[in-house]
Amino acid sequence: MVKGTYSRLKWIISILAVWLVCVGLYVAVSVNISLKRATDELNDAGFLLHRLISQRVAQHDAHLTTLVSLILAGDGGQIQPLSQVSESIIHFYPRITAIQEVELSRQEVSAVTDVRQVMSVPENARVADYATITSAIFAQKAGEGKSYVSPSLGDNYLLTKKVSDTNPALSIVLQIDPQRLVDLEEVPAWLTMRLQLNGTVVMERVSEHQRSNWLSMPSFSRMIDSRSQPLLLTMERPISVFDLVDFVSLAVVAAISLAALLLLAYIIRQRREAQRLQAAALVAEQRSALLARETRLAHAARVNSLGELASGIAHELAQPLTALMSQSRAAERLLEQAGIDNTLLKTALASNVREARRAGDMLKRMRDYISNRPPRPVGVEVNRVVADTVELMRAELDKRHIALQWELGADLPLLMADPVELEQVFNNLIRNAADSLEKLNGAGPEITIETMRDGDWVRIDIRDNGPGIDDKVLPHLFEPFFTTKKDGMGLGLALCSTLVERVGGQIEAQNNAVGGACFIVRLPVQTRETGA
Ligand code: ADP
């Protein structure tokens, strides 16, 4: 009981474990696919934005170059004033919030750089806090562009270019609003984007999407292609478990895989059970075959010991029989010598002598049979042997109220056979017929014995009007130890067939057309001729 519960629990745990592994695998694969898709989308958006910003940033350099050229050419040519060009640049490029021209001068003694604003478009533009960056701008080479973060300008950064390497020197400064470097509509809502200049964040757009803390976000990071504005573009894609796993399909997969596993487990269990039952049936079959063999062996051992017992009894009986015979002979002789003519006495003594001899002969042959000595065939009259057998059995047949009919054929040839063995054959057949008649209901039990000449054979039929022989029993009748009787030994017919075949005869069994069984014994006539 406990073992059964334990094994069932083990089964359930195994199924659950396999199911969890299946569901886990599905989750792992879908997370992997979703993550890859998210990373690909982020990279696509990243490369697009990177190209866009790089192009726009390059335009700033182009503007600077134009403005510097204007200043350099201003000394001698008919060109538009710097402020007009600057105004149109600011007009078309709103991300450039101001353009200024500054003069930088350095005192030889103090080595401190001063800055003086020469031009500013628009005029009210916020003034950058040059204090910390003046020296750096002064140190730039002529024509070189550089970017600076200025806290007084908020997110805006400065892009400067020196016109000449003189002292004082002129420099063009662009104020750029990085928030307008990209149109926010160009940035997908699901990503967080940042631009950093020299380690300072100058632009940030945070995604509104939720993210799971335990998931690592796909990210993209790349420097903008510009020497003058070394902007670092970083992008992240916040991700939640709902982006990675489709819970509806997960539920469907979990349900289907659980159902499939349960079905599989059921089939395996059924198959195992069938195999177990088959094995148990095989074991039971083998055990019963073994038991049957053991029973037969035990039976054979009993028969064997019975044989030894019978041999002992035969030996013991031989002496009293011999005594009976010799005493009876002596009595016959005494009657004769005394001249007593008592027919009754003489008949009784003669019968004593005859029966004692017969019994002696039987015992001798029984001992011969048990001791496996070869039979001693002599010329026998079949009708005589039949009559002797019937005579011996009559008392028993009368007791069972069995009527005996016989029809003995005339002029049958003598046969070479052992008369005691033949008697044994007929005895067995008549006894079996009598046994079968016990079950008879209604009609009077009857045994018929018929002897006849049948070509080269003398044939003896022993019939009864019993229930006959079942078709299933018929093929096994002459097998040793085959019996349908509760206390039968199953040796009678096997012995009959051995004895009959030993003298070249045949024995067969069949059912009569009118009911009951018929045993037919055929003994060869030529046996006598050959033997004679
Ligand atoms: P046993 O008499 O010990 O059973 P036998 O070898 O003499 O052994 O007989 C074998 C079986 O043949 C019997 O158990 C019985 O079923 C069947 N049999 C023999 N003679 C007859 C008969 N005249 N009618 C029906 N069945 C018979």
Coordinates of N, CA and C in Angstrom, one line a residue, residues 369 372-375 421 497-505:
Y369 N 7.5 -59.2 -15.1 CA 7.2 -57.9 -15.7 C 7.9 -56.8 -14.9
N372 N 11.5 -56.7 -15.3 CA 11.9 -56.4 -16.7 C 12.4 -57.6 -17.5
R373 N 12.0 -58.8 -17.1 CA 12.4 -59.9 -17.9 C 11.5 -60.0 -19.1
P374 N 12.1 -60.5 -20.2 CA 11.3 -60.6 -21.5 C 10.1 -61.6 -21.3
P375 N 9.0 -61.3 -22.0 CA 7.8 -62.2 -21.9 C 8.1 -63.5 -22.6
E421 N 0.0 -61.6 -20.1 CA 0.0 -60.2 -20.6 C -1.3 -59.9 -21.3
S497 N -1.2 -50.6 -24.5 CA -0.6 -50.4 -25.9 C 0.8 -50.9 -25.9
T498 N 1.6 -50.8 -24.8 CA 2.9 -51.4 -24.8 C 2.9 -52.9 -25.0
L499 N 2.0 -53.5 -24.2 CA 1.9 -55.0 -24.3 C 1.5 -55.5 -25.7
V500 N 0.5 -54.8 -26.2 CA -0.1 -55.2 -27.5 C 1.0 -55.0 -28.6
E501 N 1.6 -53.8 -28.6 CA 2.6 -53.5 -29.7 C 3.8 -54.4 -29.6
R502 N 4.1 -54.9 -28.3 CA 5.2 -55.7 -28.2 C 5.1 -57.0 -28.9
V503 N 3.9 -57.5 -29.1 CA 3.7 -58.7 -29.9 C 3.3 -58.4 -31.3
G504 N 3.5 -57.1 -31.8 CA 3.2 -56.7 -33.2 C 1.8 -56.4 -33.4
G505 N 1.0 -56.2 -32.3 CA -0.4 -55.9 -32.5 C -0.7 -54.4 -32.4

